[in-house]
DNA sequence: GTCTATACGAAGATAGAC
DNA sequence: GTCTATCTTCGTATAGAC
């Protein structure tokens, strides 16, 4: 059910994701929601964002290789989700993070998730010989540009924005490794 | 009223922006909404996104100078909006673009807006001597990374993600102009 | 054009039976 | 734990008077 909530949050956003829709989508029983989620929708959204954040973190952990490989790997994670959902998808973490006025607690979880992702990627970059001071800023750029590109892809129903971002980030990586 | 709608869409998202809230926020009369917006909320959202897209386009037009200056100028446009709203703000265009399942027509407008922005910036870059083939991809990277960074800033209630993105984009610009 | 009143549905949440 | 029923609030939209 938490998985289903994460899917619907990505698809429709936090505010447009109703309790009932999550129940239908996951096939869970109607009568026991407030038994499992005493705090109601807020709690469900928080757990969904935590779940999605963890799931993506684990996929990020599996990315390895050179900086160019890392960029390709991260891009693939989001591209697969976008294409598999026929562009009717956005990152649930970003969706929750930009819905502060609707669900503040979930936005905090989203913020913490971004920091975790950035630190993980930064560590990978330093392992590849990138300057440890600059690595967090580069990791931040990767996450921001890919998250932004996913939104643009959905808006235009095209994969081009994401592909272009990945390509440009890889060119940037080339200038870093060649100058060392 | 269209302006007020754009503000609320950025703040709360498309689904969470109610007709009534827009009326309150703008002080417009209650009884004549369907006189001015016969198609209801959909029409209001579309016009709000068009309005916001045009307003930001005009600000983008005022950006000039070297590629580093252009990056700084674009970053400033979004930073000012973010800080002025105490991080309770997201780009209405991105918000509408990622709300396809809620308001498809508005998402199309958002998609077209991104293309317009990208083309404008790409033109500015070619004027500055950037390769005309690569310029669109660079412009795309700028928009994506700044839009994504704004979302991360709101999630973390910090300006750091945006500042880091601007700094990294400027470093990238440095490698381009020095290699020519 | 603008008002008030109202119909209609959706959504969050609670109560009590089984 | 799960069900059904219900309360309440909110949001879109319409109707008709002024």
Coordinates of N, CA and C in Angstrom, one line a residue, chain A residues 6-122:
Chain A
X6 N 3.3 5.7 -3.2 CA 4.4 6.4 -3.8 C 4.2 6.5 -5.3
X7 N 3.6 5.5 -5.9 CA 3.4 5.5 -7.3 C 2.4 6.6 -7.7
X8 N 1.3 6.7 -6.9 CA 0.3 7.7 -7.2 C 0.7 9.1 -6.9
X9 N 1.6 9.2 -5.9 CA 2.1 10.6 -5.6 C 3.0 11.1 -6.7
X10 N 3.8 10.1 -7.3 CA 4.6 10.5 -8.5 C 3.7 10.9 -9.7
X11 N 2.6 10.1 -9.8 CA 1.7 10.3 -10.9 C 0.9 11.5 -10.8
X12 N 0.2 11.7 -9.7 CA -0.8 12.8 -9.5 C -0.4 13.9 -8.6
X13 N 0.7 13.7 -7.9 CA 1.1 14.7 -6.9 C 0.5 14.4 -5.5
X14 N 1.0 15.1 -4.5 CA 0.6 14.8 -3.1 C -0.9 15.2 -2.9
X15 N -1.3 16.4 -3.3 CA -2.7 16.8 -3.0 C -3.7 16.0 -3.8
X16 N -3.4 15.6 -5.0 CA -4.3 14.9 -5.8 C -4.4 13.4 -5.5
X17 N -3.5 13.0 -4.6 CA -3.5 11.6 -4.3 C -4.4 11.3 -3.1
X18 N -5.6 10.7 -3.3 CA -6.6 10.6 -2.3 C -6.4 9.2 -1.6
X19 N -6.8 9.2 -0.4 CA -6.8 7.9 0.4 C -7.5 6.8 -0.4
X20 N -8.7 7.1 -0.8 CA -9.5 6.1 -1.5 C -8.8 5.6 -2.8
X21 N -8.1 6.5 -3.5 CA -7.4 6.0 -4.7 C -6.3 5.1 -4.4
X22 N -5.6 5.3 -3.3 CA -4.5 4.4 -2.9 C -5.1 3.1 -2.5
X23 N -6.2 3.1 -1.8 CA -6.8 1.8 -1.5 C -7.2 1.0 -2.7
X24 N -7.9 1.7 -3.6 CA -8.3 1.0 -4.9 C -7.0 0.4 -5.6
X25 N -6.1 1.3 -5.7 CA -4.9 1.0 -6.5 C -4.1 -0.2 -5.9
X26 N -4.1 -0.3 -4.6 CA -3.3 -1.4 -3.9 C -4.2 -2.5 -3.5
X27 N -5.5 -2.4 -3.6 CA -6.4 -3.5 -3.3 C -6.5 -3.8 -1.8
X28 N -6.0 -2.8 -1.0 CA -6.0 -3.0 0.4 C -7.4 -2.8 1.0
X29 N -7.7 -3.4 2.1 CA -9.0 -3.3 2.7 C -9.4 -1.9 3.2
X30 N -10.6 -1.5 3.0 CA -11.0 -0.1 3.3 C -11.1 0.2 4.8
X31 N -11.5 -0.8 5.5 CA -11.9 -0.5 6.9 C -10.8 -0.4 7.9
X32 N -9.6 -0.6 7.5 CA -8.5 -0.7 8.5 C -7.4 0.3 8.2
X33 N -7.7 1.4 7.4 CA -6.6 2.3 7.1 C -6.2 3.0 8.4
X34 N -7.1 3.5 9.1 CA -6.8 4.3 10.3 C -6.3 3.4 11.5
X35 N -6.4 2.1 11.2 CA -5.8 1.2 12.2 C -4.3 1.1 11.9
X36 N -3.9 1.1 10.6 CA -2.5 1.0 10.2 C -1.9 2.4 10.1
X37 N -2.6 3.4 9.8 CA -2.1 4.8 9.7 C -2.9 5.7 10.6
X38 N -2.6 5.6 11.9 CA -3.4 6.4 12.9 C -3.4 7.9 12.6
X39 N -2.3 8.4 12.0 CA -2.2 9.8 11.7 C -2.8 10.2 10.4
X40 N -3.4 9.2 9.7 CA -4.1 9.5 8.5 C -3.2 9.7 7.3
X41 N -3.6 10.6 6.4 CA -3.0 10.7 5.1 C -1.5 11.2 5.3
X42 N -1.3 12.2 6.3 CA 0.0 12.7 6.5 C 1.0 11.5 6.7
X43 N 0.6 10.6 7.5 CA 1.5 9.5 7.8 C 1.8 8.6 6.6
X44 N 0.7 8.4 5.8 CA 0.9 7.6 4.6 C 1.8 8.3 3.6
X45 N 1.7 9.6 3.4 CA 2.6 10.3 2.5 C 4.0 10.2 3.0
X46 N 4.2 10.4 4.3 CA 5.6 10.4 4.8 C 6.2 9.0 4.6
X47 N 5.5 8.0 4.9 CA 6.0 6.7 4.7 C 6.3 6.3 3.2
X48 N 5.4 6.9 2.4 CA 5.6 6.6 0.9 C 6.8 7.3 0.4
X49 N 7.1 8.5 0.9 CA 8.3 9.2 0.5 C 9.5 8.6 1.0
X50 N 9.5 8.1 2.3 CA 10.6 7.4 2.8 C 10.9 6.1 2.0
X51 N 9.8 5.5 1.7 CA 9.9 4.2 0.9 C 10.6 4.5 -0.5
X52 N 10.0 5.5 -1.2 CA 10.6 5.8 -2.5 C 12.0 6.3 -2.4
X53 N 12.3 7.1 -1.4 CA 13.7 7.6 -1.2 C 14.6 6.4 -0.9
X54 N 14.2 5.5 -0.1 CA 15.1 4.3 0.2 C 15.3 3.5 -1.1
X55 N 14.2 3.3 -1.8 CA 14.3 2.4 -3.0 C 15.2 3.0 -4.0
X56 N 15.2 4.3 -4.2 CA 16.0 5.0 -5.2 C 17.5 5.0 -4.6
X57 N 17.6 5.2 -3.3 CA 18.9 5.1 -2.7 C 19.6 3.8 -3.0
X58 N 18.9 2.8 -2.9 CA 19.4 1.4 -3.1 C 19.9 1.3 -4.6
X59 N 19.1 1.8 -5.5 CA 19.5 1.8 -6.9 C 20.7 2.6 -7.1
X60 N 20.8 3.7 -6.4 CA 22.0 4.6 -6.6 C 23.2 3.9 -6.1
X61 N 23.0 3.1 -5.0 CA 24.2 2.3 -4.5 C 24.7 1.3 -5.5
X62 N 23.9 0.9 -6.4 CA 24.3 -0.2 -7.3 C 25.1 0.4 -8.5
X63 N 25.1 1.8 -8.6 CA 25.8 2.5 -9.7 C 27.3 2.5 -9.4
X64 N 28.1 2.2 -10.4 CA 29.6 2.2 -10.2 C 30.3 2.5 -11.5
X65 N 31.6 2.6 -11.4 CA 32.4 2.8 -12.5 C 33.0 4.2 -12.6
X66 N 33.4 4.7 -13.7 CA 33.9 6.0 -13.9 C 32.8 7.1 -13.7
X67 N 33.2 8.3 -13.6 CA 32.2 9.4 -13.5 C 31.2 9.4 -14.6
X68 N 31.7 9.1 -15.8 CA 30.8 9.0 -17.0 C 29.8 7.9 -16.8
X69 N 30.3 6.8 -16.2 CA 29.4 5.6 -16.0 C 28.4 6.0 -14.9
X70 N 28.8 6.7 -13.9 CA 27.9 7.0 -12.8 C 26.8 7.9 -13.3
X71 N 27.1 8.9 -14.1 CA 26.1 9.8 -14.7 C 25.1 9.0 -15.5
X72 N 25.7 8.1 -16.3 CA 24.8 7.2 -17.2 C 23.9 6.4 -16.3
X73 N 24.4 5.8 -15.2 CA 23.7 4.9 -14.3 C 22.5 5.7 -13.7
X74 N 22.8 6.9 -13.2 CA 21.8 7.7 -12.5 C 20.7 8.1 -13.5
X75 N 21.2 8.5 -14.6 CA 20.2 8.9 -15.7 C 19.3 7.7 -16.0
X76 N 19.8 6.5 -16.1 CA 19.0 5.4 -16.4 C 18.0 5.1 -15.4
X77 N 18.3 5.3 -14.1 CA 17.3 5.0 -13.1 C 16.1 5.8 -13.3
X78 N 16.2 7.1 -13.5 CA 15.1 7.9 -13.7 C 14.4 7.7 -15.1
X79 N 15.2 7.5 -16.1 CA 14.7 7.3 -17.4 C 13.8 6.1 -17.5
X80 N 14.2 5.0 -16.9 CA 13.4 3.8 -16.9 C 12.0 4.1 -16.3
X81 N 12.0 4.8 -15.1 CA 10.8 5.0 -14.5 C 9.9 5.9 -15.3
X82 N 10.5 6.9 -16.0 CA 9.7 7.8 -16.8 C 9.1 7.1 -18.0
X83 N 9.9 6.3 -18.7 CA 9.4 5.7 -19.9 C 8.4 4.5 -19.5
X84 N 8.7 3.8 -18.5 CA 7.8 2.7 -18.1 C 6.5 3.2 -17.7
X85 N 6.4 4.4 -17.3 CA 5.0 5.0 -17.0 C 4.5 5.9 -18.1
X86 N 5.1 5.8 -19.3 CA 4.7 6.6 -20.4 C 4.6 8.1 -20.1
X87 N 5.6 8.6 -19.4 CA 5.8 10.0 -19.1 C 4.7 10.5 -18.1
X88 N 3.9 9.6 -17.6 CA 2.9 10.0 -16.6 C 3.5 9.8 -15.2
X89 N 4.7 10.3 -15.0 CA 5.4 10.0 -13.8 C 6.3 11.2 -13.4
X90 N 6.4 11.5 -12.2 CA 7.4 12.4 -11.7 C 8.0 11.8 -10.4
X91 N 9.1 12.3 -10.0 CA 9.8 11.7 -8.8 C 8.9 12.0 -7.6
X92 N 8.5 11.0 -6.8 CA 7.7 11.2 -5.7 C 8.4 12.1 -4.6
X93 N 9.7 12.0 -4.5 CA 10.5 12.7 -3.6 C 10.4 14.2 -3.9
X94 N 10.6 14.5 -5.2 CA 10.5 16.0 -5.5 C 9.1 16.5 -5.4
X95 N 8.1 15.6 -5.8 CA 6.7 16.0 -5.7 C 6.4 16.4 -4.2
X96 N 6.9 15.5 -3.3 CA 6.6 15.8 -1.9 C 7.4 17.0 -1.4
X97 N 8.6 17.2 -1.9 CA 9.4 18.3 -1.4 C 8.8 19.6 -1.8
X98 N 8.1 19.6 -3.0 CA 7.5 20.9 -3.5 C 6.1 21.1 -3.0
X99 N 5.7 20.2 -2.1 CA 4.3 20.3 -1.5 C 4.3 20.6 0.0
X100 N 5.2 21.5 0.3 CA 5.4 21.8 1.8 C 4.1 22.3 2.4
X101 N 3.4 23.2 1.7 CA 2.2 23.8 2.2 C 1.1 22.7 2.4
X102 N 1.2 21.6 1.7 CA 0.2 20.6 1.8 C 0.6 19.5 2.9
X103 N 1.8 19.1 2.9 CA 2.3 18.1 3.8 C 3.7 18.4 4.3
X104 N 3.9 19.3 5.3 CA 5.2 19.7 5.7 C 6.1 18.6 6.1
X105 N 5.6 17.6 6.9 CA 6.4 16.5 7.4 C 7.1 15.8 6.2
X106 N 6.2 15.5 5.2 CA 6.8 14.8 4.0 C 7.8 15.6 3.3
X107 N 7.7 16.9 3.3 CA 8.7 17.8 2.6 C 10.0 17.7 3.3
X108 N 10.0 17.6 4.7 CA 11.2 17.4 5.4 C 11.9 16.1 5.1
X109 N 11.1 15.1 5.0 CA 11.6 13.8 4.6 C 12.3 13.9 3.2
X110 N 11.6 14.6 2.3 CA 12.2 14.7 1.0 C 13.5 15.5 1.0
X111 N 13.6 16.5 1.8 CA 14.8 17.3 1.9 C 15.9 16.4 2.4
X112 N 15.7 15.6 3.4 CA 16.7 14.8 4.0 C 17.1 13.7 3.0
X113 N 16.2 13.3 2.2 CA 16.5 12.3 1.1 C 17.4 12.9 0.1
X114 N 17.2 14.1 -0.3 CA 18.1 14.7 -1.3 C 19.5 14.8 -0.7
X115 N 19.6 15.1 0.5 CA 21.0 15.2 1.1 C 21.6 13.9 1.2
X116 N 20.9 12.8 1.5 CA 21.4 11.5 1.5 C 21.9 11.1 0.1
X117 N 21.1 11.3 -0.9 CA 21.5 11.0 -2.3 C 22.8 11.7 -2.7
X118 N 22.8 13.0 -2.3 CA 23.9 13.8 -2.7 C 25.2 13.3 -2.1
X119 N 25.1 13.0 -0.8 CA 26.3 12.5 -0.1 C 26.8 11.2 -0.7
X120 N 25.8 10.3 -1.0 CA 26.2 9.0 -1.6 C 26.9 9.2 -2.9
X121 N 26.4 10.1 -3.8 CA 27.0 10.3 -5.1 C 28.3 11.0 -4.9
X122 N 28.4 12.0 -4.0 CA 29.7 12.7 -3.8 C 30.8 11.7 -3.4

